[in-house]
PDB file of C-alpha atoms and ligand atoms in Angstrom:
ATOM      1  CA  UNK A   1     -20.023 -11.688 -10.499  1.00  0.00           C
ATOM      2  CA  UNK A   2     -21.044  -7.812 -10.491  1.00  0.00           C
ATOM      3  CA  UNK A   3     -18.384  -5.261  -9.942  1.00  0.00           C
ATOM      4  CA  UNK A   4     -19.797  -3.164  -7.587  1.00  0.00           C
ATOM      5  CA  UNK A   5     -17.270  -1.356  -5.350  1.00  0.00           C
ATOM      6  CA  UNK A   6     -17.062  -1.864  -1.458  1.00  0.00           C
ATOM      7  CA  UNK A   7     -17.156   1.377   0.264  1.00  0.00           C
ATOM      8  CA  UNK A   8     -15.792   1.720   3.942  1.00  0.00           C
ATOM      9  CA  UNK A   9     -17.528   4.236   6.095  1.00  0.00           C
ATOM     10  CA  UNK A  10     -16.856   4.819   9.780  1.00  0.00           C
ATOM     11  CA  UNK A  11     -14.961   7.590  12.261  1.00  0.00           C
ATOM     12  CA  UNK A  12     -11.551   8.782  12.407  1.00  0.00           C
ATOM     13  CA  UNK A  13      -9.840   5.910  13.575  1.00  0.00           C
ATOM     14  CA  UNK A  14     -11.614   3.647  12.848  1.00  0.00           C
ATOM     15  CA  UNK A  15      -9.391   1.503  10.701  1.00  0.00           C
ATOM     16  CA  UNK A  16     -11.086   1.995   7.210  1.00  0.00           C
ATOM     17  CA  UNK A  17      -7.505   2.501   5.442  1.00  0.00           C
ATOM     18  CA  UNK A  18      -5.906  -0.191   6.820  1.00  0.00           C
ATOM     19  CA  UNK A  19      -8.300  -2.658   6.749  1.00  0.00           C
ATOM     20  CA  UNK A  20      -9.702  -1.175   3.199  1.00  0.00           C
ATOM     21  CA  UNK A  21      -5.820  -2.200   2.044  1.00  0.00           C
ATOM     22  CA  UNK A  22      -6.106  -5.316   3.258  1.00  0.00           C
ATOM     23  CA  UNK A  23      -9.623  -6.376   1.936  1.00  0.00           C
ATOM     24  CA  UNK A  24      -8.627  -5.066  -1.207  1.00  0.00           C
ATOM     25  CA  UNK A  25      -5.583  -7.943  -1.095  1.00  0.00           C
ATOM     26  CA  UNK A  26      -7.566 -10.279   0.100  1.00  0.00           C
ATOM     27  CA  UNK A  27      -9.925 -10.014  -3.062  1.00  0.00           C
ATOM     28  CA  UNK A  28      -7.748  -8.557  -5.227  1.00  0.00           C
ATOM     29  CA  UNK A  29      -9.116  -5.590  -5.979  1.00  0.00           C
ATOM     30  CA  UNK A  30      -8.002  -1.964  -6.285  1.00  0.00           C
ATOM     31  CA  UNK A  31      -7.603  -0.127  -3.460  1.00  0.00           C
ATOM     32  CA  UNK A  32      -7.980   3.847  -3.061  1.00  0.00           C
ATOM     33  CA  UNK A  33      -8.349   6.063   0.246  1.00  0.00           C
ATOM     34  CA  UNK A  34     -10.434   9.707  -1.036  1.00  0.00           C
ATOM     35  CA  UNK A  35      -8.195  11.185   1.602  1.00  0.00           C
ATOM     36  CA  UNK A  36      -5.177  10.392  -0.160  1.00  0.00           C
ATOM     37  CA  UNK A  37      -6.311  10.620  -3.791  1.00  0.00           C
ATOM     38  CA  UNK A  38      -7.149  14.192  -2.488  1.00  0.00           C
ATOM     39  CA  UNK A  39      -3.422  14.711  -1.245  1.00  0.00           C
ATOM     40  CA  UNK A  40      -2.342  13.423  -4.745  1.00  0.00           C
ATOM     41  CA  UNK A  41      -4.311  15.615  -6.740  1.00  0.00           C
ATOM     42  CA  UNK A  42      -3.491  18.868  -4.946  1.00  0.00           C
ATOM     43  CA  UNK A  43      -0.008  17.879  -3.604  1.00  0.00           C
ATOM     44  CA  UNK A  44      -0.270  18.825  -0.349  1.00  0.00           C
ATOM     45  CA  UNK A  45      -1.919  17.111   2.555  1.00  0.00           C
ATOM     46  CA  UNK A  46      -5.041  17.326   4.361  1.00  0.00           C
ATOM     47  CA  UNK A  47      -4.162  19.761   7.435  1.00  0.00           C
ATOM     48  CA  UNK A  48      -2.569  21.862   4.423  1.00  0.00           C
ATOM     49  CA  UNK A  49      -5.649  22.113   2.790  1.00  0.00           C
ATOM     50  CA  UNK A  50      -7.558  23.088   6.480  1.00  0.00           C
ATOM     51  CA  UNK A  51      -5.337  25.546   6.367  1.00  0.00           C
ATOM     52  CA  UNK A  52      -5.610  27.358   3.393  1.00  0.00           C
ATOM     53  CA  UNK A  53      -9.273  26.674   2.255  1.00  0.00           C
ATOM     54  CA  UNK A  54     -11.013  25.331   5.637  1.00  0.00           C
ATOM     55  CA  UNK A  55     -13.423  22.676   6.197  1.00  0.00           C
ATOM     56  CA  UNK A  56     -15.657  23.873   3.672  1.00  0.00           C
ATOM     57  CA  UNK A  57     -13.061  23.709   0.228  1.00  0.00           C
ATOM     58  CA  UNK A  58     -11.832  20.085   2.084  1.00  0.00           C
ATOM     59  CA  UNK A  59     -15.654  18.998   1.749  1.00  0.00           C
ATOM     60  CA  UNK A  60     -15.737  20.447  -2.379  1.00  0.00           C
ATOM     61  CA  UNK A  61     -12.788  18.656  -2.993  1.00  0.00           C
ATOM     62  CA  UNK A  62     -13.789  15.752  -1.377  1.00  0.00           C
ATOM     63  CA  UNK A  63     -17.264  15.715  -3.174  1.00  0.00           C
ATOM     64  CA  UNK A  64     -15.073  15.863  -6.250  1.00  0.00           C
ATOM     65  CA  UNK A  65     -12.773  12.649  -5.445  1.00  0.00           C
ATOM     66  CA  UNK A  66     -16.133  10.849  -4.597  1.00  0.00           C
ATOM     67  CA  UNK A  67     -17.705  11.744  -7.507  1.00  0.00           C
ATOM     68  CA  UNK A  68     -14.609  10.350  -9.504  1.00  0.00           C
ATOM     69  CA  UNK A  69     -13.487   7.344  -7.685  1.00  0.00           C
ATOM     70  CA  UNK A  70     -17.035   5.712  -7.695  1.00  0.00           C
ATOM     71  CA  UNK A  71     -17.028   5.604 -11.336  1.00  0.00           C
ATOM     72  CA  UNK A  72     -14.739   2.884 -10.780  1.00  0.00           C
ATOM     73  CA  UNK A  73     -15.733  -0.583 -10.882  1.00  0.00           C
ATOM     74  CA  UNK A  74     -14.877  -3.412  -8.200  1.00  0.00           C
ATOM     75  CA  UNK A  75     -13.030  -1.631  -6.378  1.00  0.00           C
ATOM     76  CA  UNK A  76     -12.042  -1.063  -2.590  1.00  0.00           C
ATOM     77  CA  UNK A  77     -12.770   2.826  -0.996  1.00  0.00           C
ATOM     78  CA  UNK A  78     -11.832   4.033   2.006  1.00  0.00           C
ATOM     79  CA  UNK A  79     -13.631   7.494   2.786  1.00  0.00           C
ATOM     80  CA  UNK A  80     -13.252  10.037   5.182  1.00  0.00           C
ATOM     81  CA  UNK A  81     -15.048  10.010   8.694  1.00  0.00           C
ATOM     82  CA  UNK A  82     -16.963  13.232   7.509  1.00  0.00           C
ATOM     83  CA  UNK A  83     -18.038  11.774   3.469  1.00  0.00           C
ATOM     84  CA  UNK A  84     -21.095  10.994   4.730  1.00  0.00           C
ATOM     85  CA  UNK A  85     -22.513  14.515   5.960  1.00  0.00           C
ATOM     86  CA  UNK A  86     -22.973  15.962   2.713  1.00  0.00           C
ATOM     87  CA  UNK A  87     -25.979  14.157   0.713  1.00  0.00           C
ATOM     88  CA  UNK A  88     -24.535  14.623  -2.363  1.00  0.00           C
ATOM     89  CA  UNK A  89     -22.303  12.408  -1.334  1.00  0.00           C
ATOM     90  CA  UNK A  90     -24.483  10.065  -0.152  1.00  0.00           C
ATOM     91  CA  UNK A  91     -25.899   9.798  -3.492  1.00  0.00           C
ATOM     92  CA  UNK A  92     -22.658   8.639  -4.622  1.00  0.00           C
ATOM     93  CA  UNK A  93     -21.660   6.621  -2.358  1.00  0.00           C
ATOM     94  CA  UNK A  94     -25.016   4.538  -2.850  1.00  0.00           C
ATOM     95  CA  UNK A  95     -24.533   4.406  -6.355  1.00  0.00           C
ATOM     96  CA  UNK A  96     -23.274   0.965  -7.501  1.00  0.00           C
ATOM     97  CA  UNK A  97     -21.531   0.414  -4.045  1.00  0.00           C
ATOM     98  CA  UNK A  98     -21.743  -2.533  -1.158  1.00  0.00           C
ATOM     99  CA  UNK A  99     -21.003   0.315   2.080  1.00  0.00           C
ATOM    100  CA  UNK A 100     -19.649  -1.430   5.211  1.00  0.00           C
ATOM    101  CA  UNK A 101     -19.589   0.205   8.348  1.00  0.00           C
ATOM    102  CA  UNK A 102     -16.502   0.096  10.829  1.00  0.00           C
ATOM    103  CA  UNK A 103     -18.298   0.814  13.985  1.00  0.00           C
ATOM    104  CA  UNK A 104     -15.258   2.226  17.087  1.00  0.00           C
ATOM    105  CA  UNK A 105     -16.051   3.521  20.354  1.00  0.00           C
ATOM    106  CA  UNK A 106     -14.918   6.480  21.420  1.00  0.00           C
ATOM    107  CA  UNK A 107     -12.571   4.973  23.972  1.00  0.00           C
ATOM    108  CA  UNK A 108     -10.741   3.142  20.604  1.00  0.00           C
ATOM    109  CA  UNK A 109     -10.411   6.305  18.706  1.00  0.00           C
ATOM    110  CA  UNK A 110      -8.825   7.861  20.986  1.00  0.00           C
ATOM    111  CA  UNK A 111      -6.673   5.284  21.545  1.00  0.00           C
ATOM    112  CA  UNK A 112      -5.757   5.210  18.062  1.00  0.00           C
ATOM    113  CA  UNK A 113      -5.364   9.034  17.532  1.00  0.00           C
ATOM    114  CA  UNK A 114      -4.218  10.312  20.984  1.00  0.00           C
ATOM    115  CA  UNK A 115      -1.128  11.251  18.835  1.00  0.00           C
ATOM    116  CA  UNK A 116      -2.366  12.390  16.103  1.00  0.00           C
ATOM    117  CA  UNK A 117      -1.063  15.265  13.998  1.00  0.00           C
ATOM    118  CA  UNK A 118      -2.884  14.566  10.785  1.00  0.00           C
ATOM    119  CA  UNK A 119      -6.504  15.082  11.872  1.00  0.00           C
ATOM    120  CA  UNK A 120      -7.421  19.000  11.635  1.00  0.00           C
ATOM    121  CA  UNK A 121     -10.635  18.525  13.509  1.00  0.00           C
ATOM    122  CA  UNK A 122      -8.389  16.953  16.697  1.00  0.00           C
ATOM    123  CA  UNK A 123      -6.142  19.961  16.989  1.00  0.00           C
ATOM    124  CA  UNK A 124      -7.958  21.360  20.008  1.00  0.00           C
ATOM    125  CA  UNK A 125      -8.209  20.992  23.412  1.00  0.00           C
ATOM    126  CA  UNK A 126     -10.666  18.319  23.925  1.00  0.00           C
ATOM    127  CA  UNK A 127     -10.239  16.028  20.937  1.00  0.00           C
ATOM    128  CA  UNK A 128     -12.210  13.147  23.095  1.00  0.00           C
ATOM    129  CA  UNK A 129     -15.323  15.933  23.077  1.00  0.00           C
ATOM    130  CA  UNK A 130     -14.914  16.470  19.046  1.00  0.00           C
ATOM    131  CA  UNK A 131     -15.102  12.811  18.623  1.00  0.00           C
ATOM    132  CA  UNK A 132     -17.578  12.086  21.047  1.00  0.00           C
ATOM    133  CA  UNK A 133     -19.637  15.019  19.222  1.00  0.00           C
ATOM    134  CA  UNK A 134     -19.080  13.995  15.657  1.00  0.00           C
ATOM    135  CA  UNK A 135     -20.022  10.392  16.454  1.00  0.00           C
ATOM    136  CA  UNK A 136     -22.965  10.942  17.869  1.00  0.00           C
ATOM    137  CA  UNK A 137     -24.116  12.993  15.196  1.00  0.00           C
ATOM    138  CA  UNK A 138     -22.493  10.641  12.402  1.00  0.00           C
ATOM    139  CA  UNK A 139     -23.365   7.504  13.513  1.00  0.00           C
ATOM    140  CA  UNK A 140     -27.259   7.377  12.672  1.00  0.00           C
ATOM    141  CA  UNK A 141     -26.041   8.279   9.189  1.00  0.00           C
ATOM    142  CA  UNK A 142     -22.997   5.534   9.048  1.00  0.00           C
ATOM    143  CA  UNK A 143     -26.020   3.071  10.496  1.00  0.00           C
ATOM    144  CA  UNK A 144     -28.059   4.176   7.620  1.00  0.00           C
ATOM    145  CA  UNK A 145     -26.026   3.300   4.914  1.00  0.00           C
ATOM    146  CA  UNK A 146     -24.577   0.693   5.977  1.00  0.00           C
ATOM    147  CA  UNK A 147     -25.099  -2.678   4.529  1.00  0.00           C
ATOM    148  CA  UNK A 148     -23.257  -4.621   6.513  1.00  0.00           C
ATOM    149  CA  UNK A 149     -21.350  -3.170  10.181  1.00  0.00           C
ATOM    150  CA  UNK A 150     -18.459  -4.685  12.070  1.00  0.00           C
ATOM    151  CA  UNK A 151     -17.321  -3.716  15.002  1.00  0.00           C
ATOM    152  CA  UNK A 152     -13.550  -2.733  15.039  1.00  0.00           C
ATOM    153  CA  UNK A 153     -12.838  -2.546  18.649  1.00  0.00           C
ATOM    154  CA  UNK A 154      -9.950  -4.622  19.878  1.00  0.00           C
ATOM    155  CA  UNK A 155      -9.764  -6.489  17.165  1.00  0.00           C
ATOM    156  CA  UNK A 156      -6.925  -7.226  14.789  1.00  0.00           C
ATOM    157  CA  UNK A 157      -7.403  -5.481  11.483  1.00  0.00           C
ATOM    158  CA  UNK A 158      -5.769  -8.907   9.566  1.00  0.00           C
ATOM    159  CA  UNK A 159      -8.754 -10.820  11.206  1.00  0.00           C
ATOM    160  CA  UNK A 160     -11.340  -8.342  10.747  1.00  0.00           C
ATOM    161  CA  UNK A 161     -10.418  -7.814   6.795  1.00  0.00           C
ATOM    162  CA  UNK A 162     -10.569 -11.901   6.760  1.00  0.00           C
ATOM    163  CA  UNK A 163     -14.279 -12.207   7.551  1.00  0.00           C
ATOM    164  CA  UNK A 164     -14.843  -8.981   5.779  1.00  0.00           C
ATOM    165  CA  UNK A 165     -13.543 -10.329   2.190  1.00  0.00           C
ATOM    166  CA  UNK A 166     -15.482 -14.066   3.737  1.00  0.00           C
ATOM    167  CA  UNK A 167     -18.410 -11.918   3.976  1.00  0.00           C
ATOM    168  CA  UNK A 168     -18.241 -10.145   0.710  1.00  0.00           C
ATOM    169  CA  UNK A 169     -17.519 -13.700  -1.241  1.00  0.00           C
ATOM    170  CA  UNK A 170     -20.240 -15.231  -0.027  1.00  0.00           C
ATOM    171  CA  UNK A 171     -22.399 -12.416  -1.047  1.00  0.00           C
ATOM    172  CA  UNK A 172     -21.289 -12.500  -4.270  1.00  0.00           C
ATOM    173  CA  UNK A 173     -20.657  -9.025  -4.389  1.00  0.00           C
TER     174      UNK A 173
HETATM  175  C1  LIG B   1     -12.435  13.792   8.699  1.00  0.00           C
HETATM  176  C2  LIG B   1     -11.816  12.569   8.631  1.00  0.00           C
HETATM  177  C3  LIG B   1     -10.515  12.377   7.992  1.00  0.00           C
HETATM  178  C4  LIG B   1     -10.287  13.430   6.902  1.00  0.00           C
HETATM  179  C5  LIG B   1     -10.486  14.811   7.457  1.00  0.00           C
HETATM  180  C6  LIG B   1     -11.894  15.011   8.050  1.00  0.00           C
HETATM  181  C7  LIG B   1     -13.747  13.880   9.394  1.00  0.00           C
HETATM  182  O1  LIG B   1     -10.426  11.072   7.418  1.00  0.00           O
HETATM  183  O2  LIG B   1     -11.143  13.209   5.819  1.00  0.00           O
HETATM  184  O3  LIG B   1      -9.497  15.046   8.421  1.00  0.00           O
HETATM  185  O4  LIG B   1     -14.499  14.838   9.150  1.00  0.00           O
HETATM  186  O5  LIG B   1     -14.062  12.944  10.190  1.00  0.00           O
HETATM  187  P1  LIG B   1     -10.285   9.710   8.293  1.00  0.00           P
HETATM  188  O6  LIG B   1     -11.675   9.277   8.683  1.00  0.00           O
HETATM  189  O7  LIG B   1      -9.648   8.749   7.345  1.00  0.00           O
HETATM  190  O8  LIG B   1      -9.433  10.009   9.469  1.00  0.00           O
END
């Protein structure tokens, strides 16, 4: 069996942690989240970071957890929503990867994050505009990558991550 590592891709929201955690069960592999090997590695979280160095030193130092975690071998990632603007980290990402897509209407992002406190790029006053804004410029690029998409919408993320690992043994991957 190769070792190639399965990448989740998708919005805010959009489930890639939990159901990355539970895929990675499933198949027992590794898990990791760049988001929170980020937080490790600086020791602060992600609206810290924001803060101090803005979008643009979140994006370097998540170009530098990419570049690090897909060394790994047959493994589970979850990325950030925004991993996939840079193509850099595209590269990566392609690398020795099987990239699944969890696809979320707007409408179920918002229900998941209406509450949010953790998402710098919701803190203003139209967070349904931001998403609706990123997505539409995102998703061409999550659909591009993508080898294999599920939608996430209403669904429970134990059943989803079943016919995801399914999916993923029967492809040998
Ligand atoms: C972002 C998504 C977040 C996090 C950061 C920026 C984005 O991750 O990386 O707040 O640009 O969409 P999740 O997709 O896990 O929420």
């Amino acid at each position: 069996m190769s070792a190639k590592n399965i990448i989740l891709i998708g919005p805010m929201g959009s489930g890639k942690s939990t159901i990355g955690q539970l895929v990675a069960n499933r198949l027992n592999r590794e898990f990791y989240d760049s988001d929170r090997y980020i937080e490790q590695k600086t020791g602060v979280d992600i609206p810290c970071i924001f803060d101090i160095e803005g979008e643009s030193g979140f994006r370097l130092r998540e170009t530098n957890a990419l570049k690090e975690l897909t060394l790994l071998n047959n493994s589970v990632l979850a990325t950030g929503g925004g991993s996939v603007l840079r193509s850099e980290n595209r590269k990566l990402l392609q690398g020795n990867s099987y990239i699944i897509f969890l696809d979320t209407s707007v409408n179920e992002q918002m229900r998941r994050l209406q509450r949010d406190k953790k998402r710098p790029l919701l803190q203003t006053e139209n967070p349904r505009e931001r998403l609706e804004n990123l997505f539409s410029q995102r998703k061409p690029i999550y659909q591009q990558l993508a080898d294999y998409t599920v939608r996430t919408d209403r669904c429970q993320a134990r059943k989803l991550a079943a016919e995801i690992a399914q999916h993923i043994q029967q492809q040998l991957i």
